[in-house]
Tab-separated table of C-alpha atoms in Angstrom:
chain	number	residue	atom	x	y	z
A	1376	MET	CA	2.207	6.043	-21.469
A	1377	LEU	CA	1.471	3.320	-18.946
A	1378	THR	CA	4.114	0.966	-17.672
A	1379	TYR	CA	3.408	-2.729	-17.110
A	1380	VAL	CA	3.502	-3.475	-13.396
A	1381	PRO	CA	3.776	-7.010	-12.030
A	1382	HIS	CA	0.722	-8.291	-10.142
A	1383	GLU	CA	2.590	-8.387	-6.820
A	1384	VAL	CA	3.321	-4.651	-6.898
A	1385	LYS	CA	-0.117	-3.848	-5.521
A	1386	HIS	CA	0.725	-5.869	-2.414
A	1387	THR	CA	4.085	-4.123	-2.073
A	1388	ILE	CA	2.443	-0.695	-2.242
A	1389	ARG	CA	-0.047	-1.616	0.457
A	1390	ASP	CA	2.622	-3.252	2.630
A	1391	LEU	CA	4.866	-0.184	2.400
A	1392	ARG	CA	2.000	2.063	3.481
A	1393	ILE	CA	1.138	-0.160	6.417
A	1394	ARG	CA	4.786	-0.453	7.501
A	1395	ALA	CA	4.998	3.341	7.406
A	1396	ASN	CA	1.982	3.403	9.744
A	1397	MET	CA	0.045	5.527	7.263
A	1398	SER	CA	-3.645	5.436	6.524
A	1399	GLN	CA	-4.781	5.506	2.917
A	1400	ALA	CA	-5.818	9.119	3.460
A	1401	ASP	CA	-2.361	10.062	4.796
A	1402	ALA	CA	-0.496	8.303	2.003
A	1403	ALA	CA	-2.766	9.725	-0.698
A	1404	LYS	CA	-2.246	13.242	0.628
A	1405	ALA	CA	1.539	12.768	0.769
A	1406	LEU	CA	1.528	11.452	-2.817
A	1407	GLY	CA	-0.676	14.296	-4.042
A	1408	ILE	CA	-3.446	11.986	-5.203
A	1409	SER	CA	-6.984	11.238	-4.103
A	1410	GLU	CA	-7.752	8.456	-1.658
A	1411	PRO	CA	-9.865	6.602	-4.277
A	1412	THR	CA	-6.849	6.662	-6.627
A	1413	LEU	CA	-4.636	5.091	-3.962
A	1414	ARG	CA	-7.283	2.445	-3.306
A	1415	LYS	CA	-7.294	1.643	-7.033
A	1416	TRP	CA	-3.497	1.324	-7.029
A	1417	GLU	CA	-3.606	-1.001	-4.035
A	1418	ASN	CA	-6.252	-3.148	-5.744
A	1419	ASP	CA	-4.946	-2.978	-9.319
A	1420	SER	CA	-1.469	-1.562	-9.769
A	1421	SER	CA	-1.577	-1.899	-13.557
A	1422	MET	CA	-2.558	1.764	-13.885
A	1423	LEU	CA	0.639	3.054	-12.247
A	1424	THR	CA	2.932	5.167	-14.370
A	1425	PHE	CA	6.685	5.237	-13.897
A	1426	LYS	CA	6.351	8.701	-12.371
A	1427	ASP	CA	3.801	7.351	-9.872
A	1428	MET	CA	6.209	4.587	-8.889
A	1429	GLN	CA	8.997	7.127	-8.422
A	1430	ARG	CA	6.785	9.159	-6.078
A	1431	ILE	CA	5.929	6.036	-4.076
A	1432	ALA	CA	9.598	5.077	-3.764
A	1433	SER	CA	10.444	8.607	-2.657
A	1434	LEU	CA	7.638	8.743	-0.085
A	1435	TYR	CA	8.696	5.503	1.588
A	1436	GLY	CA	12.426	6.062	1.141
A	1437	ILE	CA	13.076	2.877	-0.811
A	1438	PRO	CA	14.872	2.128	-4.081
A	1439	LEU	CA	12.573	1.956	-7.088
A	1440	ASP	CA	13.593	-1.646	-7.820
A	1441	TYR	CA	12.179	-2.670	-4.416
A	1442	ILE	CA	8.682	-1.932	-5.736
A	1443	PHE	CA	9.177	-4.477	-8.508
A	1444	PHE	CA	11.362	-7.104	-6.901
A	1445	GLY	CA	11.152	-6.736	-3.124
A	1446	PRO	CA	14.120	-6.668	-0.745
A	1447	ASP	CA	15.752	-9.887	-1.964
A	1448	ASN	CA	16.779	-9.136	-5.504
A	1449	ALA	CA	20.024	-8.914	-7.412
A	1450	PHE	CA	19.705	-5.134	-7.702
A	1451	SER	CA	19.331	-4.351	-3.995
A	1452	GLU	CA	22.333	-3.558	-1.878
A	1453	LYS	CA	23.079	-6.379	0.527
């Protein structure tokens, strides 16, 4: 089952990877996916499953809600 992902999520995924100083190849390997799959996620995040989002959050050490709402949301710790 696919989960709806807001349009901005694709930018968040890319930004997190860049901030972590990871290439697409490095991030894909760490996530256990192919590089073309990561490229697809960064271009069109609508194909992400909840499990995929959990793996991304774990890799970058961020709360899952950050992927959806960014750092300035009511759910993030201040």
